[in-house]
Structure formats: structure tokens, C-alpha cells
Amino acid sequence: TKSKSKQQFKQRLPAPDAIVFFNPGFSCPDYDWSTALSAAAAHGKPFLITTNTEMEGFADIKCLLDGGYIDPRTLPRDILEAVDHHDPTASLDEEEDGEGMTFFFGENPYAGLRVRQSGTMGNDLYVKSRWILGGLFQSGGGNAIRSKKNQKHVVEKEHSDSGDDRENEEDKQARKKHRGADGHGVVGRGGGKNTKKKNPALI
């Protein structure tokens, strides 16, 4: 089958030395990069990512952090603060000494000079691949976010089940009240049973 041959082809591919993404747009909701990023992170290899703007670069960094594809302890503290990522496991000593830092983010010295105008924002100008970031993928990256999604799904299912139980019990009580104490007919204002035999309107 097509899927089987595709899997065999992937198995024959050697592990990459490095992985490069040119303006991928990880934060763009139109694209789903989860499968590709999980496959890339499985090798724990170095990566380079270019973006057209600094803002897009920070957005891509946040996506990589939230997905568990990169280790926050390898990022400088100022970048973590810029993307509003707080990780209590990060070592302050390593951050201060600069040891263990394998990540960088800055202007791309090899970018072109042509200035382009955005097709969606009239006053937005940019240079392709003007910014570049790089680091090391975290082996097994993406498992953290998948685990969180699974936990969220389980919690939502438990809430849904408990909600269904409450609704079923409420329905039973309402039907019982509607039928009357002995389960037959509707209780009228005077407390008597309002049955089909006594009230033709119920037929």
C-alpha cells in the first residue's frame, strides 16, 4: 500500500546532520507542523529557522517551547521572558554563566537586501529570512504537549460523564414529579392525580 511504501522509504532515510526551516510559520493556524516537528525532534539534531520579522521569530520560539520540542534550559533568560515562558527547572547558575546555552536568535547576516511589502498589511515591510534562530531539538520532543492533550481529553470526558449522570438523575426526578407519586398521571393543583381517565384533554 501507499502508506506502507512511505514508511519503508522513511526507514531507509539516514538521520539528518541538521534541519533547516525557511520561514515555516509554526504559529500560523493554517499549517499543522506537529507531525513534522515530532519527526525532526526525534533525532535531537541541530536546527536553523529563518523568519521575515522579529515578531514571527518570537512566535515560532513560543510554539517550539509549548510543544516541548526544545529544552527551555538551553535558552537565554531574556528570550524566555520575551515569549512569557516560565520554567522553574531552568538553572539560574547556568543562565548566568552562559553554560549549556545552545540557542541563539538575532538578525540573519546572510539575508538579502530586497524590501518587500506585505500582501495582507498595507504598511508592513519586510525582508525575507531577515531573522534567524537556532539550537538543538529535544529528543522525544512533542511528547509533553501530546500528554497534556490526552490528560485534557480524559478530564473533559470525566466531566462530560458526570454531567450526563447528573442530567439523567434530574430527568428522572422531573418525570417522577410530572407523573405523580405513584408514577401514574400528572399531579394537579389540588394534589390529585390528573389522569387520562379523568381528563380527556390528555388523550
PDB file of C-alpha atoms in Angstrom:
ATOM      1  CA  THR A   1       0.000   0.000   0.000  1.00  0.00           C
ATOM      2  CA  LYS A   2       0.938   3.656  -0.301  1.00  0.00           C
ATOM      3  CA  SER A   3       1.319   4.174   3.454  1.00  0.00           C
ATOM      4  CA  LYS A   4       3.480   1.048   3.778  1.00  0.00           C
ATOM      5  CA  SER A   5       5.843   2.109   0.983  1.00  0.00           C
ATOM      6  CA  LYS A   6       6.057   5.579   2.511  1.00  0.00           C
ATOM      7  CA  GLN A   7       7.006   4.068   5.873  1.00  0.00           C
ATOM      8  CA  GLN A   8       9.674   1.887   4.255  1.00  0.00           C
ATOM      9  CA  PHE A   9      11.102   4.918   2.463  1.00  0.00           C
ATOM     10  CA  LYS A  10      11.314   6.835   5.747  1.00  0.00           C
ATOM     11  CA  GLN A  11      13.147   3.928   7.373  1.00  0.00           C
ATOM     12  CA  ARG A  12      15.770   3.965   4.622  1.00  0.00           C
ATOM     13  CA  LEU A  13      16.494   7.658   5.076  1.00  0.00           C
ATOM     14  CA  PRO A  14      19.621   8.372   7.138  1.00  0.00           C
ATOM     15  CA  ALA A  15      19.370  10.627  10.180  1.00  0.00           C
ATOM     16  CA  PRO A  16      19.975  14.284   9.191  1.00  0.00           C
ATOM     17  CA  ASP A  17      23.009  16.231  10.355  1.00  0.00           C
ATOM     18  CA  ALA A  18      20.899  19.361  10.780  1.00  0.00           C
ATOM     19  CA  ILE A  19      17.410  20.579   9.881  1.00  0.00           C
ATOM     20  CA  VAL A  20      16.614  23.960   8.314  1.00  0.00           C
ATOM     21  CA  PHE A  21      13.214  25.661   8.113  1.00  0.00           C
ATOM     22  CA  PHE A  22      12.824  28.707   5.883  1.00  0.00           C
ATOM     23  CA  ASN A  23      10.039  30.945   7.203  1.00  0.00           C
ATOM     24  CA  PRO A  24       7.841  27.987   8.312  1.00  0.00           C
ATOM     25  CA  GLY A  25       5.229  29.949  10.249  1.00  0.00           C
ATOM     26  CA  PHE A  26       4.814  27.494  13.153  1.00  0.00           C
ATOM     27  CA  SER A  27       2.357  29.857  14.856  1.00  0.00           C
ATOM     28  CA  CYS A  28       0.125  30.206  11.785  1.00  0.00           C
ATOM     29  CA  PRO A  29      -3.166  28.323  12.366  1.00  0.00           C
ATOM     30  CA  ASP A  30      -3.363  27.461   8.651  1.00  0.00           C
ATOM     31  CA  TYR A  31      -0.486  24.977   8.989  1.00  0.00           C
ATOM     32  CA  ASP A  32      -0.085  21.896  11.152  1.00  0.00           C
ATOM     33  CA  TRP A  33       3.593  21.294  11.860  1.00  0.00           C
ATOM     34  CA  SER A  34       3.125  18.848  14.753  1.00  0.00           C
ATOM     35  CA  THR A  35       3.950  15.686  12.764  1.00  0.00           C
ATOM     36  CA  ALA A  36       6.985  17.203  11.049  1.00  0.00           C
ATOM     37  CA  LEU A  37       8.326  18.723  14.273  1.00  0.00           C
ATOM     38  CA  SER A  38       7.877  15.469  16.199  1.00  0.00           C
ATOM     39  CA  ALA A  39       9.796  13.600  13.493  1.00  0.00           C
ATOM     40  CA  ALA A  40      12.523  16.256  13.475  1.00  0.00           C
ATOM     41  CA  ALA A  41      12.831  16.337  17.262  1.00  0.00           C
ATOM     42  CA  ALA A  42      13.133  12.553  17.438  1.00  0.00           C
ATOM     43  CA  HIS A  43      16.731  12.846  16.204  1.00  0.00           C
ATOM     44  CA  GLY A  44      17.741  15.559  18.696  1.00  0.00           C
ATOM     45  CA  LYS A  45      19.697  17.325  15.945  1.00  0.00           C
ATOM     46  CA  PRO A  46      20.680  20.986  15.466  1.00  0.00           C
ATOM     47  CA  PHE A  47      18.200  23.198  13.643  1.00  0.00           C
ATOM     48  CA  LEU A  48      18.038  26.602  11.970  1.00  0.00           C
ATOM     49  CA  ILE A  49      14.850  28.599  11.410  1.00  0.00           C
ATOM     50  CA  THR A  50      14.517  31.831   9.476  1.00  0.00           C
ATOM     51  CA  THR A  51      11.650  34.306   9.792  1.00  0.00           C
ATOM     52  CA  ASN A  52      10.765  37.504   7.972  1.00  0.00           C
ATOM     53  CA  THR A  53      10.188  39.543  11.126  1.00  0.00           C
ATOM     54  CA  GLU A  54      11.386  39.527  14.720  1.00  0.00           C
ATOM     55  CA  MET A  55       7.797  39.102  15.947  1.00  0.00           C
ATOM     56  CA  GLU A  56       7.385  35.934  13.877  1.00  0.00           C
ATOM     57  CA  GLY A  57      10.636  34.640  15.334  1.00  0.00           C
ATOM     58  CA  PHE A  58       9.387  35.032  18.910  1.00  0.00           C
ATOM     59  CA  ALA A  59       6.083  33.378  17.934  1.00  0.00           C
ATOM     60  CA  ASP A  60       7.927  30.367  16.482  1.00  0.00           C
ATOM     61  CA  ILE A  61      10.087  30.095  19.607  1.00  0.00           C
ATOM     62  CA  LYS A  62       6.983  30.039  21.787  1.00  0.00           C
ATOM     63  CA  CYS A  63       5.469  27.280  19.645  1.00  0.00           C
ATOM     64  CA  LEU A  64       8.620  25.174  19.988  1.00  0.00           C
ATOM     65  CA  LEU A  65       8.660  25.687  23.751  1.00  0.00           C
ATOM     66  CA  ASP A  66       4.962  24.993  24.236  1.00  0.00           C
ATOM     67  CA  GLY A  67       5.266  21.824  22.143  1.00  0.00           C
ATOM     68  CA  GLY A  68       8.215  20.526  24.138  1.00  0.00           C
ATOM     69  CA  TYR A  69      10.432  20.446  21.054  1.00  0.00           C
ATOM     70  CA  ILE A  70      13.238  22.447  22.684  1.00  0.00           C
ATOM     71  CA  ASP A  71      14.575  22.465  26.222  1.00  0.00           C
ATOM     72  CA  PRO A  72      13.946  25.858  27.901  1.00  0.00           C
ATOM     73  CA  ARG A  73      17.172  25.428  29.888  1.00  0.00           C
ATOM     74  CA  THR A  74      19.127  25.913  26.648  1.00  0.00           C
ATOM     75  CA  LEU A  75      17.570  29.341  26.019  1.00  0.00           C
ATOM     76  CA  PRO A  76      18.808  32.649  27.430  1.00  0.00           C
ATOM     77  CA  ARG A  77      16.636  34.131  30.143  1.00  0.00           C
ATOM     78  CA  ASP A  78      15.794  37.270  28.149  1.00  0.00           C
ATOM     79  CA  ILE A  79      14.289  35.183  25.330  1.00  0.00           C
ATOM     80  CA  LEU A  80      12.221  33.141  27.791  1.00  0.00           C
ATOM     81  CA  GLU A  81      10.906  36.361  29.298  1.00  0.00           C
ATOM     82  CA  ALA A  82      10.181  37.814  25.854  1.00  0.00           C
ATOM     83  CA  VAL A  83       7.907  34.885  24.969  1.00  0.00           C
ATOM     84  CA  ASP A  84       6.416  34.809  28.502  1.00  0.00           C
ATOM     85  CA  HIS A  85       7.676  31.302  29.230  1.00  0.00           C
ATOM     86  CA  HIS A  86       8.322  30.430  32.867  1.00  0.00           C
ATOM     87  CA  ASP A  87      10.137  27.210  33.670  1.00  0.00           C
ATOM     88  CA  PRO A  88      11.063  26.514  37.315  1.00  0.00           C
ATOM     89  CA  THR A  89      13.500  23.771  36.244  1.00  0.00           C
ATOM     90  CA  ALA A  90      15.817  26.240  34.461  1.00  0.00           C
ATOM     91  CA  SER A  91      19.113  26.624  36.318  1.00  0.00           C
ATOM     92  CA  LEU A  92      19.932  30.191  37.265  1.00  0.00           C
ATOM     93  CA  ASP A  93      23.611  29.342  37.596  1.00  0.00           C
ATOM     94  CA  GLU A  94      23.748  28.023  34.045  1.00  0.00           C
ATOM     95  CA  GLU A  95      21.889  31.065  32.759  1.00  0.00           C
ATOM     96  CA  GLU A  96      24.279  33.458  34.497  1.00  0.00           C
ATOM     97  CA  ASP A  97      27.408  31.638  33.395  1.00  0.00           C
ATOM     98  CA  GLY A  98      26.130  31.064  29.870  1.00  0.00           C
ATOM     99  CA  GLU A  99      26.906  27.359  30.139  1.00  0.00           C
ATOM    100  CA  GLY A 100      24.590  24.936  28.416  1.00  0.00           C
ATOM    101  CA  MET A 101      23.231  27.629  26.115  1.00  0.00           C
ATOM    102  CA  THR A 102      22.835  26.107  22.650  1.00  0.00           C
ATOM    103  CA  PHE A 103      20.228  28.559  21.379  1.00  0.00           C
ATOM    104  CA  PHE A 104      20.569  31.874  19.563  1.00  0.00           C
ATOM    105  CA  PHE A 105      18.230  34.390  17.955  1.00  0.00           C
ATOM    106  CA  GLY A 106      19.153  37.510  16.000  1.00  0.00           C
ATOM    107  CA  GLU A 107      19.389  39.190  12.614  1.00  0.00           C
ATOM    108  CA  ASN A 108      20.456  36.967   9.742  1.00  0.00           C
ATOM    109  CA  PRO A 109      23.780  38.309   8.343  1.00  0.00           C
ATOM    110  CA  TYR A 110      23.173  36.416   5.091  1.00  0.00           C
ATOM    111  CA  ALA A 111      19.699  37.815   4.358  1.00  0.00           C
ATOM    112  CA  GLY A 112      19.084  39.697   1.137  1.00  0.00           C
ATOM    113  CA  LEU A 113      18.549  43.450   0.772  1.00  0.00           C
ATOM    114  CA  ARG A 114      15.271  43.492  -1.145  1.00  0.00           C
ATOM    115  CA  VAL A 115      12.462  45.089   0.876  1.00  0.00           C
ATOM    116  CA  ARG A 116       9.016  43.664   0.227  1.00  0.00           C
ATOM    117  CA  GLN A 117       5.528  44.839   1.070  1.00  0.00           C
ATOM    118  CA  SER A 118       3.089  42.565   2.851  1.00  0.00           C
ATOM    119  CA  GLY A 119       0.142  41.355   0.816  1.00  0.00           C
ATOM    120  CA  THR A 120      -2.164  41.493   3.843  1.00  0.00           C
ATOM    121  CA  MET A 121      -0.989  44.631   5.685  1.00  0.00           C
ATOM    122  CA  GLY A 122      -0.525  47.787   3.607  1.00  0.00           C
ATOM    123  CA  ASN A 123       2.138  49.413   5.795  1.00  0.00           C
ATOM    124  CA  ASP A 124       4.044  46.236   6.647  1.00  0.00           C
ATOM    125  CA  LEU A 125       7.507  45.988   5.046  1.00  0.00           C
ATOM    126  CA  TYR A 126       9.866  43.076   5.476  1.00  0.00           C
ATOM    127  CA  VAL A 127      12.978  41.342   4.161  1.00  0.00           C
ATOM    128  CA  LYS A 128      12.758  37.607   3.546  1.00  0.00           C
ATOM    129  CA  SER A 129      14.549  35.480   6.165  1.00  0.00           C
ATOM    130  CA  ARG A 130      15.768  38.661   7.895  1.00  0.00           C
ATOM    131  CA  TRP A 131      15.882  36.926  11.284  1.00  0.00           C
ATOM    132  CA  ILE A 132      17.426  33.576  12.206  1.00  0.00           C
ATOM    133  CA  LEU A 133      17.291  31.335  15.252  1.00  0.00           C
ATOM    134  CA  GLY A 134      18.920  28.041  16.006  1.00  0.00           C
ATOM    135  CA  GLY A 135      19.516  25.429  18.640  1.00  0.00           C
ATOM    136  CA  LEU A 136      19.130  21.737  19.402  1.00  0.00           C
ATOM    137  CA  PHE A 137      15.916  19.778  19.223  1.00  0.00           C
ATOM    138  CA  GLN A 138      14.982  17.974  22.416  1.00  0.00           C
ATOM    139  CA  SER A 139      14.922  14.217  21.801  1.00  0.00           C
ATOM    140  CA  GLY A 140      11.386  12.931  22.065  1.00  0.00           C
ATOM    141  CA  GLY A 141      10.054  16.461  21.734  1.00  0.00           C
ATOM    142  CA  GLY A 142       6.324  16.883  21.385  1.00  0.00           C
ATOM    143  CA  ASN A 143       5.521  14.148  23.922  1.00  0.00           C
ATOM    144  CA  ALA A 144       4.830  16.746  26.590  1.00  0.00           C
ATOM    145  CA  ILE A 145       2.142  18.550  24.652  1.00  0.00           C
ATOM    146  CA  ARG A 146       0.565  15.297  23.456  1.00  0.00           C
ATOM    147  CA  SER A 147       0.445  14.074  27.069  1.00  0.00           C
ATOM    148  CA  LYS A 148      -1.227  17.310  28.135  1.00  0.00           C
ATOM    149  CA  LYS A 149      -3.793  16.964  25.342  1.00  0.00           C
ATOM    150  CA  ASN A 150      -4.533  13.374  26.395  1.00  0.00           C
ATOM    151  CA  GLN A 151      -4.917  14.414  30.034  1.00  0.00           C
ATOM    152  CA  LYS A 152      -7.217  17.254  28.988  1.00  0.00           C
ATOM    153  CA  HIS A 153      -9.284  14.816  26.910  1.00  0.00           C
ATOM    154  CA  VAL A 154      -9.610  12.443  29.886  1.00  0.00           C
ATOM    155  CA  VAL A 155     -10.628  15.265  32.236  1.00  0.00           C
ATOM    156  CA  GLU A 156     -13.170  16.586  29.743  1.00  0.00           C
ATOM    157  CA  LYS A 157     -14.593  13.075  29.294  1.00  0.00           C
ATOM    158  CA  GLU A 158     -14.898  12.639  33.076  1.00  0.00           C
ATOM    159  CA  HIS A 159     -16.688  15.975  33.366  1.00  0.00           C
ATOM    160  CA  SER A 160     -18.948  15.011  30.478  1.00  0.00           C
ATOM    161  CA  ASP A 161     -19.773  11.625  32.032  1.00  0.00           C
ATOM    162  CA  SER A 162     -20.505  13.154  35.429  1.00  0.00           C
ATOM    163  CA  GLY A 163     -22.611  15.825  33.743  1.00  0.00           C
ATOM    164  CA  ASP A 164     -24.591  13.150  31.907  1.00  0.00           C
ATOM    165  CA  ASP A 165     -25.181  11.314  35.183  1.00  0.00           C
ATOM    166  CA  ARG A 166     -26.492  14.491  36.809  1.00  0.00           C
ATOM    167  CA  GLU A 167     -28.733  15.225  33.821  1.00  0.00           C
ATOM    168  CA  ASN A 168     -30.128  11.670  33.840  1.00  0.00           C
ATOM    169  CA  GLU A 169     -30.893  11.889  37.555  1.00  0.00           C
ATOM    170  CA  GLU A 170     -32.548  15.297  37.102  1.00  0.00           C
ATOM    171  CA  ASP A 171     -34.622  13.923  34.222  1.00  0.00           C
ATOM    172  CA  LYS A 172     -35.770  11.010  36.369  1.00  0.00           C
ATOM    173  CA  GLN A 173     -36.793  13.352  39.183  1.00  0.00           C
ATOM    174  CA  ALA A 174     -38.644  15.626  36.756  1.00  0.00           C
ATOM    175  CA  ARG A 175     -40.500  12.703  35.179  1.00  0.00           C
ATOM    176  CA  LYS A 176     -41.370  11.314  38.570  1.00  0.00           C
ATOM    177  CA  LYS A 177     -42.713  14.667  39.696  1.00  0.00           C
ATOM    178  CA  HIS A 178     -44.591  15.044  36.426  1.00  0.00           C
ATOM    179  CA  ARG A 179     -46.246  11.603  36.711  1.00  0.00           C
ATOM    180  CA  GLY A 180     -47.046  11.874  40.388  1.00  0.00           C
ATOM    181  CA  ALA A 181     -46.019   9.987  43.498  1.00  0.00           C
ATOM    182  CA  ASP A 182     -47.157   6.574  42.298  1.00  0.00           C
ATOM    183  CA  GLY A 183     -45.781   7.051  38.787  1.00  0.00           C
ATOM    184  CA  HIS A 184     -49.153   7.464  37.067  1.00  0.00           C
ATOM    185  CA  GLY A 185     -50.677  10.688  35.800  1.00  0.00           C
ATOM    186  CA  VAL A 186     -49.836  14.343  36.439  1.00  0.00           C
ATOM    187  CA  VAL A 187     -50.242  15.947  39.827  1.00  0.00           C
ATOM    188  CA  GLY A 188     -52.818  18.726  39.556  1.00  0.00           C
ATOM    189  CA  ARG A 189     -53.077  21.901  41.549  1.00  0.00           C
ATOM    190  CA  GLY A 190     -55.244  20.261  44.141  1.00  0.00           C
ATOM    191  CA  GLY A 191     -52.757  17.467  44.640  1.00  0.00           C
ATOM    192  CA  GLY A 192     -54.936  14.851  42.931  1.00  0.00           C
ATOM    193  CA  LYS A 193     -53.861  12.750  40.003  1.00  0.00           C
ATOM    194  CA  ASN A 194     -54.685  14.216  36.621  1.00  0.00           C
ATOM    195  CA  THR A 195     -55.065  11.030  34.569  1.00  0.00           C
ATOM    196  CA  LYS A 196     -56.270  10.369  31.031  1.00  0.00           C
ATOM    197  CA  LYS A 197     -59.343   8.687  32.514  1.00  0.00           C
ATOM    198  CA  LYS A 198     -60.361  11.819  34.392  1.00  0.00           C
ATOM    199  CA  ASN A 199     -59.099  14.416  31.871  1.00  0.00           C
ATOM    200  CA  PRO A 200     -59.921  13.777  28.179  1.00  0.00           C
ATOM    201  CA  ALA A 201     -57.520  16.571  27.195  1.00  0.00           C
ATOM    202  CA  LEU A 202     -54.625  14.236  27.975  1.00  0.00           C
ATOM    203  CA  ILE A 203     -55.752  11.652  25.399  1.00  0.00           C
TER     204      ILE A 203
END
